[in-house]
Coordinates of C-alpha atoms in Angstrom, one line a residue:
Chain J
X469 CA -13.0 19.9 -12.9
X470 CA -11.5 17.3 -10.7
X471 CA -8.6 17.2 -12.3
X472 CA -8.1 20.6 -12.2
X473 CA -8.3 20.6 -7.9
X474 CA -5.7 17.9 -8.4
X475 CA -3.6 20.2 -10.2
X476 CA -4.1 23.0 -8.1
X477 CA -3.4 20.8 -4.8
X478 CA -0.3 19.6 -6.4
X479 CA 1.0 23.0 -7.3
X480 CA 0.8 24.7 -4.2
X481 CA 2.5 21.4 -2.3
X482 CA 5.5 21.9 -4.3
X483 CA 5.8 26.0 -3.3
X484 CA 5.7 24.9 -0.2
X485 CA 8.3 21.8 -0.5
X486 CA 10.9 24.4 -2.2
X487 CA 10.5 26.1 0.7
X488 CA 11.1 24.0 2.7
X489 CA 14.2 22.5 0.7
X490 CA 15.6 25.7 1.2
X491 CA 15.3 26.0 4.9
X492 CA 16.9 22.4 5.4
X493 CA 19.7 23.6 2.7
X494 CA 20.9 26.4 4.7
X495 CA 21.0 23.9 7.7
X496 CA 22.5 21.5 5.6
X497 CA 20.6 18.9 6.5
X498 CA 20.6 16.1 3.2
X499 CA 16.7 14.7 3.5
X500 CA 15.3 11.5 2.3
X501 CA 11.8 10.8 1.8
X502 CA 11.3 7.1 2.6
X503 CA 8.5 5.5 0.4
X504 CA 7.2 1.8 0.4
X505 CA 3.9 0.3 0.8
X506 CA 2.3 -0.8 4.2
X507 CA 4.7 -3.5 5.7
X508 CA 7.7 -3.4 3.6
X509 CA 9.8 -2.6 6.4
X510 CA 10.5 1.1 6.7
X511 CA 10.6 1.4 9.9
X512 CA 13.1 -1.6 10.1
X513 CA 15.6 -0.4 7.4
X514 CA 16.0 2.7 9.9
X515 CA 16.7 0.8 12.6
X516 CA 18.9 -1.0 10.9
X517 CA 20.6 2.5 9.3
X518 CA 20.8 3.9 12.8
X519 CA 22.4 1.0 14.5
X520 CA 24.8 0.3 11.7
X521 CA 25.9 4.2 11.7
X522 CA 26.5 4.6 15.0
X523 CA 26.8 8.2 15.2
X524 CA 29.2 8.8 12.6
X525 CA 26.5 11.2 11.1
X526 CA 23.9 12.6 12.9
X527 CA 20.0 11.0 11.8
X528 CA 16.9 12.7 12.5
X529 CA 13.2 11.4 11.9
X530 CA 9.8 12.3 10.5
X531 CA 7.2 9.6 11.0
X532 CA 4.4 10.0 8.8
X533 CA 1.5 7.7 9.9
X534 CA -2.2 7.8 9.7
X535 CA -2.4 7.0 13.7
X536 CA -0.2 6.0 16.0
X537 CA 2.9 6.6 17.4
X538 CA 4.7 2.7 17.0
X539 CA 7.2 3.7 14.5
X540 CA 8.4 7.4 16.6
X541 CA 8.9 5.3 19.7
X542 CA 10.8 2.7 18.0
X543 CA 12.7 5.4 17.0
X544 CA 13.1 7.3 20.2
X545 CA 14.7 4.1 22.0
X546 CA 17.8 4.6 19.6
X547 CA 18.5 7.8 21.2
X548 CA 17.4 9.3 17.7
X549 CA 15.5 12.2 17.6
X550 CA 12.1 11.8 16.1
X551 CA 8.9 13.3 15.2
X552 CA 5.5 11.6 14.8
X553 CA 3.1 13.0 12.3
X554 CA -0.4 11.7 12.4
X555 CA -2.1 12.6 9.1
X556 CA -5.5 11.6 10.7
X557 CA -6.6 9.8 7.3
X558 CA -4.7 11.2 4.5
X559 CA -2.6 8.6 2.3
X560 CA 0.3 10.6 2.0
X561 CA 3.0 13.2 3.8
X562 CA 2.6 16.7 2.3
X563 CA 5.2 19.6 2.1
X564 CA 2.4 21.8 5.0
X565 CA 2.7 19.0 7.1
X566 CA 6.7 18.5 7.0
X567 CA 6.5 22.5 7.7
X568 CA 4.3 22.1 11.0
X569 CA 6.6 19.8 12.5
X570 CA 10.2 20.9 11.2
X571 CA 10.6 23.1 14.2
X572 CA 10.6 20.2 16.8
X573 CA 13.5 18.3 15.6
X574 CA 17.3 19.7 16.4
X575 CA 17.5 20.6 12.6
X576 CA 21.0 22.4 13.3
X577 CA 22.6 19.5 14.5
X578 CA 21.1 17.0 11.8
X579 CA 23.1 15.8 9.3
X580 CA 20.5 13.5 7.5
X581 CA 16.9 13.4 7.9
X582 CA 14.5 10.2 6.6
X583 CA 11.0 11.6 6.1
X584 CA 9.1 8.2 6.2
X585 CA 6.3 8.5 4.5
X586 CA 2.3 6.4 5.0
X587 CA 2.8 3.0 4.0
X588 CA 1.7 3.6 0.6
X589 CA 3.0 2.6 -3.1
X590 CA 0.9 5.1 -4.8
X591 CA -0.1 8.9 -3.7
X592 CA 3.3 9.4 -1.8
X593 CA 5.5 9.8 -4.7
X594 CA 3.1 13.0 -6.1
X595 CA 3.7 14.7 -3.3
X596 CA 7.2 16.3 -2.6
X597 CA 8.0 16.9 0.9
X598 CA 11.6 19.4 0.3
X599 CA 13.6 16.5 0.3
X600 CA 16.8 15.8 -1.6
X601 CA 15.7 12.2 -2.6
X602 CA 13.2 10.0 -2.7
X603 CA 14.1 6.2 -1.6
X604 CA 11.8 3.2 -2.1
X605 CA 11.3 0.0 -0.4
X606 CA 9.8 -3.1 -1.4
X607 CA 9.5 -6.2 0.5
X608 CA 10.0 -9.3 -1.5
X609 CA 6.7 -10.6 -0.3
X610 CA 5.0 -7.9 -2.1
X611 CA 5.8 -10.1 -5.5
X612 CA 7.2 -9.1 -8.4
X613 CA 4.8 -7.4 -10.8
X614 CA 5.1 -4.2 -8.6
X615 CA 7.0 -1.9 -10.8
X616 CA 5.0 -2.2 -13.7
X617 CA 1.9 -1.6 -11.7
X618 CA 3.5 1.3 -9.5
X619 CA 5.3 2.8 -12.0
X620 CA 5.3 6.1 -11.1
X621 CA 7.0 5.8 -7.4
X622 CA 10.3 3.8 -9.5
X623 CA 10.6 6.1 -11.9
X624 CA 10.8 9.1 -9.1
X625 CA 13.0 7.7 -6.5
X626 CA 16.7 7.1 -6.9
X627 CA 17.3 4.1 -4.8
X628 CA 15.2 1.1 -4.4
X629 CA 16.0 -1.3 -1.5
X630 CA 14.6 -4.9 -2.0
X631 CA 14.0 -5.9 2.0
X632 CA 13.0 -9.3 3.2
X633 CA 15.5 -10.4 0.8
X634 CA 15.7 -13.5 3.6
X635 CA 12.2 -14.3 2.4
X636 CA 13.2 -15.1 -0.7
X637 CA 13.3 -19.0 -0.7
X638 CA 10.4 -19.2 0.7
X639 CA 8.1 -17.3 -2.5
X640 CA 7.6 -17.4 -6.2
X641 CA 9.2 -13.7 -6.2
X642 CA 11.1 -13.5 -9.4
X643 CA 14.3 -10.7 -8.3
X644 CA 15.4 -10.2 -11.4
X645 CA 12.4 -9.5 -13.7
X646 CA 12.0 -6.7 -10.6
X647 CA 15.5 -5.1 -10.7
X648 CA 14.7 -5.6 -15.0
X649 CA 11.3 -3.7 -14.7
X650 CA 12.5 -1.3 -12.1
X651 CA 15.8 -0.6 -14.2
X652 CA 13.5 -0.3 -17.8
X653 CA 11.2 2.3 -15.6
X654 CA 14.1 4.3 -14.3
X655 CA 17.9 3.2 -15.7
X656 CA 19.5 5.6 -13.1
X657 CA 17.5 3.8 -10.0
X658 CA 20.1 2.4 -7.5
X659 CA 19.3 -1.2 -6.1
X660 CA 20.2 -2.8 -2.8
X661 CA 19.1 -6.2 -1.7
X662 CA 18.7 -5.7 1.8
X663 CA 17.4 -7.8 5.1
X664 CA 17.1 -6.4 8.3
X665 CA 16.7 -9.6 9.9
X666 CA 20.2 -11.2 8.6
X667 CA 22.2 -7.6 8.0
X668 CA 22.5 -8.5 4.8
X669 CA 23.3 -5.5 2.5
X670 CA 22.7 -3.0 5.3
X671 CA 26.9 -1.9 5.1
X672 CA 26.1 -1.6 1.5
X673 CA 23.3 0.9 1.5
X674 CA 24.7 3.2 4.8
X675 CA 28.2 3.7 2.7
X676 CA 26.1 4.9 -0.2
X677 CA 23.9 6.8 1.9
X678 CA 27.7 8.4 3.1
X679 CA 28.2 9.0 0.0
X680 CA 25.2 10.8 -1.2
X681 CA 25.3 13.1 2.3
X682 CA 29.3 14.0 2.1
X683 CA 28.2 15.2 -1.7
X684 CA 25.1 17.5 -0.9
X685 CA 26.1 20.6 -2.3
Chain W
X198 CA -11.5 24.4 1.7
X199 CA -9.4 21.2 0.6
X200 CA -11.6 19.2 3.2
X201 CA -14.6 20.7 1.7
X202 CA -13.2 19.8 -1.9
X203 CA -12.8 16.0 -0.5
X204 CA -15.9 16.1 1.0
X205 CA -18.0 16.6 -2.6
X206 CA -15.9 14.2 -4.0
X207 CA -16.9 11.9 -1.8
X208 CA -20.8 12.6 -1.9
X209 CA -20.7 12.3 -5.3
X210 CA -19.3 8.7 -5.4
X211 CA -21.7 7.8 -3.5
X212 CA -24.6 8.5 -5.0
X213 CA -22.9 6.9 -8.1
X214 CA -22.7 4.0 -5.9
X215 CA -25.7 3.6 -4.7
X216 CA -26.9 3.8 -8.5
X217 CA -24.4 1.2 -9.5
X218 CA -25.8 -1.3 -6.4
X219 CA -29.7 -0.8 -7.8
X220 CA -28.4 -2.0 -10.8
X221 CA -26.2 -5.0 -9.1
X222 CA -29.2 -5.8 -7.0
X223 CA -31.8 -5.6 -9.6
X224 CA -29.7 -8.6 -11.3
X225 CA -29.2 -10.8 -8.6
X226 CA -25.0 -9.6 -8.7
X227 CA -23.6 -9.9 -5.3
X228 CA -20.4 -7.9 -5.3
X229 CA -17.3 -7.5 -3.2
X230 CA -14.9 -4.7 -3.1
X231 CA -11.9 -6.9 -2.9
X232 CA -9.4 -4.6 -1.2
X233 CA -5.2 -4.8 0.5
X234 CA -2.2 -3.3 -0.1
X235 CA 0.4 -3.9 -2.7
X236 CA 1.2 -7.7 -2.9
X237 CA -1.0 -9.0 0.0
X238 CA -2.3 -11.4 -3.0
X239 CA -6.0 -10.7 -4.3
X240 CA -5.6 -12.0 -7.3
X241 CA -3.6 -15.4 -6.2
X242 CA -7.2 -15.6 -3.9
X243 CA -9.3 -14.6 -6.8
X244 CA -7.5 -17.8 -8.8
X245 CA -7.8 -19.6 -5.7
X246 CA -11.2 -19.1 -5.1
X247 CA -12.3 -19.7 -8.9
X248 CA -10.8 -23.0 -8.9
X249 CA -12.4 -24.2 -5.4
X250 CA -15.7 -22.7 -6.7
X251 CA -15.3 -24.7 -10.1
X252 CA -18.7 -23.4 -11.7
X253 CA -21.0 -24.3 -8.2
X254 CA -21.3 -20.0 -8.7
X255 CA -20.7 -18.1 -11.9
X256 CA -18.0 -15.5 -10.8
X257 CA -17.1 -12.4 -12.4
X258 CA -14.3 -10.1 -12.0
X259 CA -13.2 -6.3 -12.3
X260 CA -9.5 -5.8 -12.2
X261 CA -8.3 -2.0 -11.1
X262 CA -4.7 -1.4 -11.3
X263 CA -3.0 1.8 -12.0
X264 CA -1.4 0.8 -15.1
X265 CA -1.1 -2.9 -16.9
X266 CA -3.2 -5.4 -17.4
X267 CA -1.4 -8.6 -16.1
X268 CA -4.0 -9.5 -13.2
X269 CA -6.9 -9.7 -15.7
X270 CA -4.9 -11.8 -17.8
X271 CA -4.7 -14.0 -14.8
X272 CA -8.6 -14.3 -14.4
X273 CA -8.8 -14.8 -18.4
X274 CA -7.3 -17.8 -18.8
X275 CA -9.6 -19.0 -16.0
X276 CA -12.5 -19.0 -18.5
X277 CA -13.9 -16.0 -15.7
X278 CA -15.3 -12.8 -17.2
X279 CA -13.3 -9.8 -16.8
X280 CA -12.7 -6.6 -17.4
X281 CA -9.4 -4.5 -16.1
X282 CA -9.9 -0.4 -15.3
X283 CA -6.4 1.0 -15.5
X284 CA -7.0 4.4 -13.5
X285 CA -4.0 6.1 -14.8
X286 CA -2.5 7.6 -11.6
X287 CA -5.6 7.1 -9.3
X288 CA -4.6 5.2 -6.2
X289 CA -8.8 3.9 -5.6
X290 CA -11.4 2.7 -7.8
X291 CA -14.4 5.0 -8.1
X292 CA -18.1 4.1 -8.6
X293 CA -18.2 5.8 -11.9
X294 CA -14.9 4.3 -13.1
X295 CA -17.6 1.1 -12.0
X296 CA -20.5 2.5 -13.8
X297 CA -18.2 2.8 -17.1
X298 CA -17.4 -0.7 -17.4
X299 CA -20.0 -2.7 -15.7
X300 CA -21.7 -3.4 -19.2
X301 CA -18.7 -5.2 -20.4
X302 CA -19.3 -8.4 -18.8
X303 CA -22.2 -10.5 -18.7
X304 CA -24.4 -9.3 -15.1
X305 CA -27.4 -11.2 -15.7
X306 CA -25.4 -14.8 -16.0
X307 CA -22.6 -14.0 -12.8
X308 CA -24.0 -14.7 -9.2
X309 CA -20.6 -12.8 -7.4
X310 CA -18.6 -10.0 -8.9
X311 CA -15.3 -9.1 -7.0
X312 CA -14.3 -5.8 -8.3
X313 CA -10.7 -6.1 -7.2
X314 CA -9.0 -2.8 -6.0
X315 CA -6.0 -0.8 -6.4
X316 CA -3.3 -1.9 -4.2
X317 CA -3.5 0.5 -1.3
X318 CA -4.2 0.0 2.4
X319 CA -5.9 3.6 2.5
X320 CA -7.9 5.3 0.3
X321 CA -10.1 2.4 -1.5
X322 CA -11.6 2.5 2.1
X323 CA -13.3 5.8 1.3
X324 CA -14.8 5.6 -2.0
X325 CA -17.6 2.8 -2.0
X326 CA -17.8 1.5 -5.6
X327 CA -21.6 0.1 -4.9
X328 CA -20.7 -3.2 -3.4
X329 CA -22.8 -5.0 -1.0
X330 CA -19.2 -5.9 1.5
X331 CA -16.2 -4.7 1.2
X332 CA -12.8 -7.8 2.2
X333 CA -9.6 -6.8 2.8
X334 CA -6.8 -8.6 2.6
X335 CA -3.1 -9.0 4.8
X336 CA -0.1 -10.6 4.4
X337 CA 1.3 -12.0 7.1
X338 CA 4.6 -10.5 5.7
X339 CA 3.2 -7.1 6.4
X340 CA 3.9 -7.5 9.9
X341 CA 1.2 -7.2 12.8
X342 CA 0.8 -3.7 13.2
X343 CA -0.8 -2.8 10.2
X344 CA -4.8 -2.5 12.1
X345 CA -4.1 0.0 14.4
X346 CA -1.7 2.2 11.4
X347 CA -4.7 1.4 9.4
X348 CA -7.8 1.3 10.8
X349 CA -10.3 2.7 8.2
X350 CA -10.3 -0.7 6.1
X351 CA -10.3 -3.0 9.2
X352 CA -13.2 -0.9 10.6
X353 CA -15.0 -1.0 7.0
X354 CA -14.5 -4.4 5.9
X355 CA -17.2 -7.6 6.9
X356 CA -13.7 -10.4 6.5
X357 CA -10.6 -9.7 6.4
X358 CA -8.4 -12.8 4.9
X359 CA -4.8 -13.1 6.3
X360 CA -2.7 -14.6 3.1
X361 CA 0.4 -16.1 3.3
X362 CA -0.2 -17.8 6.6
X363 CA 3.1 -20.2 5.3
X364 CA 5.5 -17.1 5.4
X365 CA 4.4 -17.1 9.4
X366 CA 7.4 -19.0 10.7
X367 CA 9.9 -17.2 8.8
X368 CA 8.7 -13.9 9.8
X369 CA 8.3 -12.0 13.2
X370 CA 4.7 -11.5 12.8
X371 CA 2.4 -11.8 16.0
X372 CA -0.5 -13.3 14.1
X373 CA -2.3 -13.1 17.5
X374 CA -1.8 -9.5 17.5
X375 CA -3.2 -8.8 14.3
X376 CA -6.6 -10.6 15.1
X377 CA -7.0 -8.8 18.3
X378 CA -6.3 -5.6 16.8
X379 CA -8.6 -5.9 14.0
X380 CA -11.1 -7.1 16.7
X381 CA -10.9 -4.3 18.6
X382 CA -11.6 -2.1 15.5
X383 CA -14.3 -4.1 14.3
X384 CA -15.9 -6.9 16.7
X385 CA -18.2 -8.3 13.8
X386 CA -15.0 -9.2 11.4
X387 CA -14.9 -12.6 10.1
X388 CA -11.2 -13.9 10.0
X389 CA -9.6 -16.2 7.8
X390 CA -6.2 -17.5 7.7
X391 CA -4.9 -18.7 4.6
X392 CA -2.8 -19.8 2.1
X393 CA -2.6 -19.7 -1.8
X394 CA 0.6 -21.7 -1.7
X395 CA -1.0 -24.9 0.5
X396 CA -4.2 -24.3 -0.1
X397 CA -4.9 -24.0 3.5
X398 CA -8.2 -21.9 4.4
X399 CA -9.2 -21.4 0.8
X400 CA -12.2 -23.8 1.6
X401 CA -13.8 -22.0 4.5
X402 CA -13.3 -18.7 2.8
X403 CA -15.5 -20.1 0.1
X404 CA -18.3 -22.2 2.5
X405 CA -18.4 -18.4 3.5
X406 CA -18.7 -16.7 0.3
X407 CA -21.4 -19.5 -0.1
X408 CA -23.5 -18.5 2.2
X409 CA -23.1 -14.6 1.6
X410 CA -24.2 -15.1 -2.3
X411 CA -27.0 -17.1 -0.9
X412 CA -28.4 -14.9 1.7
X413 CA -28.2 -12.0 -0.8
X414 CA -31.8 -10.3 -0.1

């Protein structure tokens, strides 16, 4: 019976996210949904995205929270348009929600638009949103048994950016049984090693992320 | 009708929980809902706090992951009973995922039973699993604005453990912030700073989980 309201609940989120995939196609916006658990540094890695851009693309933002507005305002300062979504207590952005709010951003004049998702390595990755990709952070802090307990948000996102990678010294994080775990979930997955506090990697990720928007059909 | 869906759900589990605590408290079990988000470190304070303990208490442990069993391996070799729930794709442990395994491990000879949770800031703050307190755990590598994005487990938890406390001076994190945060949420928290990799706090956690065993009515 459960399972069944799960399935039902999962089916009608992805009518409406191919709906809304096909509204941002015919704008041509290319949309990421930006995935991590709580504290890996979402919010940073955008900051980091928008500053080392510049403007050569135009960036938009969906904040997906349970409450607050931090993240949107952080956002906001970087001349950035932005929209703050409070889910109230859901663990995860849904495709309805992404609908509600779609009409406040400038979607015309958007070239690429990062849906960050709840801080949340589990429920986000069931639910699709109408983006393009799905991108995954984790924070070297987090250790590095994650994959093999989270499989299922690896195996669906095509890049994974390893953040904090400053931090590394300082923990018994073993990086390569992660990029071997996260490669044996999903050999296509794309890694960057990425800090936000040192810039490290950030020219790295923002080229590919050029890439991937210059290719959107 | 999806809130109503949510909302049997959750009556449900709790009358399954409230079964599974007559059975805890007709045994003497005093049982914590051990709860953070991905790689906050439950299980480095579960190994932590079996090796202060050292047999003063007979401690027992459930491990819930989504998939793997690598945390309950690290209770094993402990000489501490365990069992591990692997929920498949569930991002909380329910009471009657509880109920299932409770009579694999030996209730009548354990005096505290962490039932450790999935990793997940959110939802294992909803579903009572028929503990007598829930604790949640923080890195400090999370950052300090996790209480007010998160405020269901801060207001639901009786001690909230900040691990990591080393990483503090290679991080941004206003530790300050975080306390008066989770304060505001929830006046009655108890606090504790500590470390797995120094050792530091690990003591005053346990003087504390001393006294809670002991007071069990």
């Amino acid at each position: 019976m459960k399972v069944k309201v799960v399935a039902n609940i999962l089916e009608a989120n992805d009518r409406l996210a191919a709906e809304n995939q096909k509204i941002f196609d015919e704008l041509g916006v290319f949309v990421i949904n930006l995935m991590s658990g709580p504290g890996a540094g979402k919010t940073s890695v955008l900051e980091s995205t928008i500053k080392e851009v510049n403007g050569k693309i135009k960036i938009g933002v969906i904040e997906g929270d349970i409450a607050g507005d931090d993240d949107a305002r952080r956002i906001e300062i970087l001349n950035t348009p932005v929209v703050q979504i409070n889910t109230g207590g859901a663990c995860h952005l849904d495709a309805n929600m992404i609908r509600v709010v779609m009409d406040d951003l400038p979607l015309k004049d958007i070239d690429l638009l990062f849906i960050e998702n709840v801080g949340n390595l589990v429920c986000p990755a069931e639910f699709n949103v109408g983006e393009d990709i799905k991108v995954m952070l984790l924070s070297i802090a987090e250790g590095h048994d994650k994959p093999l307990k989270y499989p299922l948000m690896f195996q669906t996102s095509s890049a994974l950016i390893l953040n904090k990678i400053d931090l590394l010294p300082y923990t018994n994080a073993d990086i390569n049984k992660i990029k071997k775990d996260a490669l044996s979930l999903n050999p296509k997955l794309k890694i960057f090693e990425v800090s936000c506090k040192t810039g490290e990697g950030i020219s790295e990720w923002v080229n590919w992320l050029y890439s991937m928007v210059n290719n959107k059909p």
